[in-house]
Structure formats: C-alpha cells, structure tokens
CSV table of C-alpha atoms in Angstrom, one decimal:
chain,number,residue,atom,x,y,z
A,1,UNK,CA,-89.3,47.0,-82.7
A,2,UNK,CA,-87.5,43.8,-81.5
A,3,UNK,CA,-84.2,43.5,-80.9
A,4,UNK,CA,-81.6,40.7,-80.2
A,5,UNK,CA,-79.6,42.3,-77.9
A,6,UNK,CA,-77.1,39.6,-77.0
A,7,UNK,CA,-76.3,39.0,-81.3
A,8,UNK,CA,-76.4,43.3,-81.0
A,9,UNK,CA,-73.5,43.4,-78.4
A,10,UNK,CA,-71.1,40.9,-80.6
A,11,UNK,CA,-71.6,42.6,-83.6
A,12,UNK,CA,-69.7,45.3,-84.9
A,13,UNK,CA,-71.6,48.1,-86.8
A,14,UNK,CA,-70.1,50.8,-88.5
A,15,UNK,CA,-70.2,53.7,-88.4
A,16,UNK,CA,-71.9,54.8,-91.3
A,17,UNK,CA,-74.1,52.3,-93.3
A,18,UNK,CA,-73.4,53.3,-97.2
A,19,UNK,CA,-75.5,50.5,-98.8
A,20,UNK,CA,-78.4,48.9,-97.8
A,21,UNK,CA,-79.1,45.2,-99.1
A,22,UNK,CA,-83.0,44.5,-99.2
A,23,UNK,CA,-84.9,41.2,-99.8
A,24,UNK,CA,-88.3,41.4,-102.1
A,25,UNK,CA,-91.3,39.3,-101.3
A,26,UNK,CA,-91.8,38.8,-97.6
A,27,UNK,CA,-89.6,42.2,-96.2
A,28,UNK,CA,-90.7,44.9,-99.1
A,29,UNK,CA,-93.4,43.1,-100.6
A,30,UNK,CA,-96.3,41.2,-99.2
A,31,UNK,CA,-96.5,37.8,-100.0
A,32,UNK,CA,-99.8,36.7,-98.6
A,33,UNK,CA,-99.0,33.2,-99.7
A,34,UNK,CA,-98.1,33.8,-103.5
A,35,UNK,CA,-95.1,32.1,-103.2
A,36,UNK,CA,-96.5,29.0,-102.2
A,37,UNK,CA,-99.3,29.4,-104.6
A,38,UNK,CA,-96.9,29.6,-107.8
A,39,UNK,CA,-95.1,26.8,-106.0
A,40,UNK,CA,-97.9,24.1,-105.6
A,41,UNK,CA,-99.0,25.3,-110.0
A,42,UNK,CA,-95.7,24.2,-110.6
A,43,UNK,CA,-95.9,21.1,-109.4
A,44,UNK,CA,-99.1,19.3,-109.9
A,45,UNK,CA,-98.4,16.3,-107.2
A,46,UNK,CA,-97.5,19.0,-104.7
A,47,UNK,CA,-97.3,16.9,-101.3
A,48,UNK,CA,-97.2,18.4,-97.6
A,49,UNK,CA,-93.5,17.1,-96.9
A,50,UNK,CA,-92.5,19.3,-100.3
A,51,UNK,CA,-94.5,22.3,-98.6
A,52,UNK,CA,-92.5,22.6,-95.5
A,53,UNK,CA,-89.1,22.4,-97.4
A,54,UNK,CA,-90.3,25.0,-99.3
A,55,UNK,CA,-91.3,26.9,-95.9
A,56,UNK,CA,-87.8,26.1,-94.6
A,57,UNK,CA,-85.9,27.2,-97.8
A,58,UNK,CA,-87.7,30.7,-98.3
A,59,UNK,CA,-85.1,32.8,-99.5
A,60,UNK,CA,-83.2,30.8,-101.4
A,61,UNK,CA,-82.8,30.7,-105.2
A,62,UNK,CA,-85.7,28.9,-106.3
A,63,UNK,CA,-84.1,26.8,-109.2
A,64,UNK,CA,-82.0,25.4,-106.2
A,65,UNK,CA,-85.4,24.9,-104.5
A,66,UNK,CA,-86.3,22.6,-107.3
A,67,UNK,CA,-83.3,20.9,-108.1
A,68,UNK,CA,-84.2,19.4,-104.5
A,69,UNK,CA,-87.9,19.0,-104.8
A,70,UNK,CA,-87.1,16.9,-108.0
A,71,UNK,CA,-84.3,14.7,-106.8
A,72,UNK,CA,-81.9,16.5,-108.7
A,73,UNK,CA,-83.7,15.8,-112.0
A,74,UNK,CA,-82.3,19.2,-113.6
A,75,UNK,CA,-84.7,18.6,-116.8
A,76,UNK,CA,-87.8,18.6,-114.6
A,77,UNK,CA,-86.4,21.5,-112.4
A,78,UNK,CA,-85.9,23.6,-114.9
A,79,UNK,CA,-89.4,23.0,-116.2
A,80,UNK,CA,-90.7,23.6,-112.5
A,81,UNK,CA,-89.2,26.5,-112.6
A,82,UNK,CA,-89.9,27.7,-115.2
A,83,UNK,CA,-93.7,27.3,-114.6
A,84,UNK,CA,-93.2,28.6,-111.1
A,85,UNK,CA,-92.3,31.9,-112.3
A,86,UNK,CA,-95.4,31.9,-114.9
A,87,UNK,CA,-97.6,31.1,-112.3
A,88,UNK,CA,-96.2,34.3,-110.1
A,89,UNK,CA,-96.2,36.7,-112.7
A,90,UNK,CA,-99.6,35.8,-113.8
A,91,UNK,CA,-100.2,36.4,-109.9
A,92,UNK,CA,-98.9,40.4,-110.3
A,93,UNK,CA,-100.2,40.5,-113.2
A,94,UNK,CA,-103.4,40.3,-112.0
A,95,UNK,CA,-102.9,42.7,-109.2
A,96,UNK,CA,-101.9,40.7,-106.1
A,97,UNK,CA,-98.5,42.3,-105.7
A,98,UNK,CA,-98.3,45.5,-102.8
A,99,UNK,CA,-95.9,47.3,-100.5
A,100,UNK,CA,-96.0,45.9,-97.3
A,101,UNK,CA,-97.0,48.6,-94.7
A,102,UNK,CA,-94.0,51.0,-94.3
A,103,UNK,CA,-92.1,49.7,-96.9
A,104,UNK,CA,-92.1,53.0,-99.1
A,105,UNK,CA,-91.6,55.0,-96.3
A,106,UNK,CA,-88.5,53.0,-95.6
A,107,UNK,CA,-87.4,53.2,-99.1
A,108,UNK,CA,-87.9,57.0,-99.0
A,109,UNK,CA,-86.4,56.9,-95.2
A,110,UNK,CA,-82.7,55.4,-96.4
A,111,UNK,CA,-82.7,57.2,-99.3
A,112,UNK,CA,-82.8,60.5,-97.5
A,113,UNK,CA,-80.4,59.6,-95.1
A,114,UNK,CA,-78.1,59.1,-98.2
A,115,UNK,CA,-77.7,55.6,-98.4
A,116,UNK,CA,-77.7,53.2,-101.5
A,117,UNK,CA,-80.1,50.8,-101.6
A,118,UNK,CA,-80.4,47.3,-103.7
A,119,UNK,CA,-83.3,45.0,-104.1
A,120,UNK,CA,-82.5,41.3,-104.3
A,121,UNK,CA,-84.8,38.4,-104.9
A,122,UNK,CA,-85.2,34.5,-105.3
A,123,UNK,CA,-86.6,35.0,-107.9
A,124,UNK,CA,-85.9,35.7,-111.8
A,125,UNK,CA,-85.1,38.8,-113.4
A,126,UNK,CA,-88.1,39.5,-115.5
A,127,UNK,CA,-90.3,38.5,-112.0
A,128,UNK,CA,-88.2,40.5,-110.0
A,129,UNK,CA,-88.8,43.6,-113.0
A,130,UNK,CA,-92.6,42.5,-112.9
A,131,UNK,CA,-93.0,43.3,-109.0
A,132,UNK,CA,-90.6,46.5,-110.0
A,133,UNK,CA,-92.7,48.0,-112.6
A,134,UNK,CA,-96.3,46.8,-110.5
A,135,UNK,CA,-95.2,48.7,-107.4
A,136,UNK,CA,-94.0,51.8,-109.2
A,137,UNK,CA,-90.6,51.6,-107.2
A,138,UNK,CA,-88.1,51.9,-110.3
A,139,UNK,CA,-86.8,55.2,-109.0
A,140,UNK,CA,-87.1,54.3,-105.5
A,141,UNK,CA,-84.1,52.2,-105.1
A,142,UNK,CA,-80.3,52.3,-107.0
A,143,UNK,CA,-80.3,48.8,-108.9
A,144,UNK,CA,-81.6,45.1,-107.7
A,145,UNK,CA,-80.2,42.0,-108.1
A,146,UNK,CA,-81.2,38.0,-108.7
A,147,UNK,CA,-79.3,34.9,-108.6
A,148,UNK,CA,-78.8,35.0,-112.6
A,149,UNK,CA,-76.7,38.2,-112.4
A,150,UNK,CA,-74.1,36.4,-110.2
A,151,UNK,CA,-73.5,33.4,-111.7
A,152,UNK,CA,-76.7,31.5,-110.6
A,153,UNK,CA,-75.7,31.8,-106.5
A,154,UNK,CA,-78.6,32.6,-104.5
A,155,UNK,CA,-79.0,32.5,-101.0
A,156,UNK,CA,-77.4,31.7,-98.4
A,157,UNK,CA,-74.4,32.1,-100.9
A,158,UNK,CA,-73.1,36.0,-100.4
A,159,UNK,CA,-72.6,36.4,-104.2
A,160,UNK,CA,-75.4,39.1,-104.8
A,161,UNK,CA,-74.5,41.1,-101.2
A,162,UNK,CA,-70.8,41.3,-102.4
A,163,UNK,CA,-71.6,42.5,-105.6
A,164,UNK,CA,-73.7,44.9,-104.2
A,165,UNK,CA,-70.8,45.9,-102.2
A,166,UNK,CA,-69.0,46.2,-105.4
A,167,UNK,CA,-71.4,48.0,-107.8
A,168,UNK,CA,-71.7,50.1,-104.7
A,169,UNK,CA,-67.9,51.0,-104.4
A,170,UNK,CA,-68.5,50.7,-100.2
A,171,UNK,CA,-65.5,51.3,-98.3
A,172,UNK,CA,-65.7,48.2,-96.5
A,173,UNK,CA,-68.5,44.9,-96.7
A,174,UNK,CA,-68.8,46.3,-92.6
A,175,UNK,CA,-70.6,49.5,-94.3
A,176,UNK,CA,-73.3,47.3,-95.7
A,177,UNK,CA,-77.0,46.4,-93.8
A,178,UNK,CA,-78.8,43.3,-94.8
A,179,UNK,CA,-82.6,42.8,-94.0
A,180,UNK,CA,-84.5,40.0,-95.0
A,181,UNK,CA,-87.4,38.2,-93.1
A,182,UNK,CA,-86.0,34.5,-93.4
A,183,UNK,CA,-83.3,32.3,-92.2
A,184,UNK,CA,-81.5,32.4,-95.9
A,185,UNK,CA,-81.4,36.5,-95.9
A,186,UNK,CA,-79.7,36.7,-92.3
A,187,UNK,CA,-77.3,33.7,-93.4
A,188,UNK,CA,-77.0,35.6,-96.5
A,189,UNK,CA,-75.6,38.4,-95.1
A,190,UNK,CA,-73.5,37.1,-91.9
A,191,UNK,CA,-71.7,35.2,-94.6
A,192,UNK,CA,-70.7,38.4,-96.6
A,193,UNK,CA,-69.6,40.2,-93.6
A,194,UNK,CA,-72.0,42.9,-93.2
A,195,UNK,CA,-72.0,44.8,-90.7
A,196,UNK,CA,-75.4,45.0,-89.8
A,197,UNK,CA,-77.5,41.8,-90.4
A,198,UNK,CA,-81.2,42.0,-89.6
A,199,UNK,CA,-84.5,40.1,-89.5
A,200,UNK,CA,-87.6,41.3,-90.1
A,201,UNK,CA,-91.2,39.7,-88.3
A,202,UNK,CA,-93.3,39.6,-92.0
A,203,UNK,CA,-92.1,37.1,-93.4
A,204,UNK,CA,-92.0,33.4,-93.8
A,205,UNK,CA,-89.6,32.8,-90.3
A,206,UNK,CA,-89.9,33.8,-86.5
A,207,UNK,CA,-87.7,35.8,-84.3
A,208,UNK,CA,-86.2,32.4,-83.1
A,209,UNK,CA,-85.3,31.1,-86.4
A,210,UNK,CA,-83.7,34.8,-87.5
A,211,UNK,CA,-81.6,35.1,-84.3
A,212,UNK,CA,-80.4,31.4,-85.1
A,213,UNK,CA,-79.3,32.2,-88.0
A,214,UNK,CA,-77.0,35.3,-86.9
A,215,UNK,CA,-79.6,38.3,-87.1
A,216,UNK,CA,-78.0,41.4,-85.7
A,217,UNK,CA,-81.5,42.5,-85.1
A,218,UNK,CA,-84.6,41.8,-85.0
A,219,UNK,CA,-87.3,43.8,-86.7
A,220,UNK,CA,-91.2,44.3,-86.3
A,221,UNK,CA,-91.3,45.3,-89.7
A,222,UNK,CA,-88.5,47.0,-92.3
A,223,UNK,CA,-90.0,50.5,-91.5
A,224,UNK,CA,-88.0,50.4,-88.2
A,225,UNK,CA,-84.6,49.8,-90.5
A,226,UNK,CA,-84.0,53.7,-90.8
A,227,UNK,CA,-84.4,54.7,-87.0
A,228,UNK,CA,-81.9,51.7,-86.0
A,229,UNK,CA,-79.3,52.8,-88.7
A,230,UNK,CA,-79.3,56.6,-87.3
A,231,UNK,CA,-79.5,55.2,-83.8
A,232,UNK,CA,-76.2,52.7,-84.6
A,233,UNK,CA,-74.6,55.9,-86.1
A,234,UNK,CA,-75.1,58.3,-83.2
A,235,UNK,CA,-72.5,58.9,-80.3
C-alpha cells in the first residue's frame, strides 16, 4: 500500500466509517481496455486527440463524455451513447467482465466489519446491472448507483456520494470513504465531504494525478481499503 501522507495529516477521518462509496470498472472491476473499446465502436471516426480526453475524463458520466466529444451535438451524443453502452454490454456479455484481484475479498472485508457499501458507475443502469449479474456480486454489496438515479449528475458532481449518504442514513457525510482509481472519483468524493477519500493504482490515473486531485490515500489496490479503515479507527 501507498500512502499520501501529507493529504493523510490534513484530513480528518472519522471515527467510524458507516458507508463505503465504491467506483466499478477500474477499482472493483478490471477494465483491461473495455472502456476504450466500446468508446472507439461508438464512434467510427474515433481520432487520438478524442482518446486522451477520454483517458483524462475516466470517471465521469459518459453521456457528459459525449456531449464534449460531439461539440455539444446532444442528438449525436445521445446516439454515441447509446451505442457505447451496446458495445460494452456485448463486451460482458461475452465474458470479458471479472473482479479485479482482491476485490471480493474487499467486498467480503467491509462487509464484515459492518459497513455499508454502494457501487457507483459512469455508466447506465442496465450496464451497471449487466457487470452486477456477470460477477455474481448482487448480494455482495447494499444498493449501487449511476448518474440517471440522480438526476443525470455524474462525476465529479457529489450527487450519487450524497445520496448514498442519504439512502445510508450516515450520521455525518465525514462517516463516508470514497475509492475510486481516477481523478473524477477522488474529486468526486472531496467535493461531498467525505471523510476518507482514496485512490486506487488499477485504474486509468497515477498516484500523481489521484493526490492532485485531493486523494486522502493512496492505494496499491482496493484490497488494502479494509486494513486502512480499521487502522484509521484504532486508538
């Protein structure tokens, strides 16, 4: 495990995380480059300049995603989109969609420790209830989340943390940890005041890009979440 030890010493934890705010594809889920896959079939004139904003705004709703890659043509994003999320479930349905090492374990790990835990995504609900049902993991966390159940507000917006928070019934936003592996999760989650805020290495950004973006923490890998929870919570 990594650690930012100078965002660490300005932050203030609490002292009991109740609700644990995960990201999908890239902390939970391997990607392996799916993203950009159902990215580059959804737009057949896919250019390299397109490809690095969609490196840099990993995270993020992708109908917002679009709306930029078309110039704000809101016809032709919503078509994008809409083939975007074809092309990725056609991806899981043919069976390139797993845990990324740990990830279960971590599940397993909060949930022991009595925590609640949320999924949230980028992507559309009947994606985000594709990768669900293809991991198996329906009963391995408390409810998940995607831009269209709050309003359309993805990342870096903190509309699906805060109602997390809410569905949660947390005694404070400071009770609730964030991990994500990209710049949009961490802003994601210093915006809704969460107490704990980290970044995790398999992903689509580096430890430099997470700590500029206000990580807490920085992460090897999600499976190291549990330990730093009990180890933020111990005298």
């Amino acid at each position: 495990m990594t650690a930012n030890p100078a965002a660490s010493e300005n932050s203030a934890n609490p002292a009991t995380t109740e609700l644990v705010v995960l990201d999908m594809a890239g902390t939970t889920v391997a990607d392996d480059g799916l993203v950009e896959r159902a990215f580059q079939a959804a737009l057949p004139d896919f250019t390299p300049a397109q490809l690095d904003h969609v490196r840099a705004t990993m995270g993020e709703s992708k109908i917002t995603v679009f709306r930029h890659l078309t110039d704000h043509d809101e016809e032709r994003a919503q078509q994008a989109n809409a083939a975007f999320e074809a092309a990725y479930a056609r991806l899981v349905d043919a069976g390139h969609c797993a845990p990324l090492p740990g990830a279960e374990d971590a599940l397993r790990g909060l949930r022991d420790q009595g925590r609640t835990i949320a999924l949230t995504t980028g992507f559309a609900r009947d994606t985000q209830d594709r990768i669900l049902a293809a991991l198996g993991w329906e009963g391995l966390v408390d409810f998940t989340l995607c831009p269209a159940d709050v309003g359309g507000r993805g990342r870096p917006h903190p509309d699906m943390v805060l109602a997390a928070a809410l569905r949660a019934r947390v005694s404070a936003v400071a009770a609730v940890a964030v991990a994500g592996d990209t710049a949009s999760d961490v802003r994601t989650g210093r915006n809704a005041g969460a107490g704990t805020v980290a970044g995790v290495l398999t992903g689509a950004h580096d430890a430099a890009a997470l700590r500029a973006a206000g990580a807490t923490h920085v992460l090897d890998t999600v499976a190291a979440l549990p330990d730093l929870l009990i180890a933020q919570e111990t005298p």
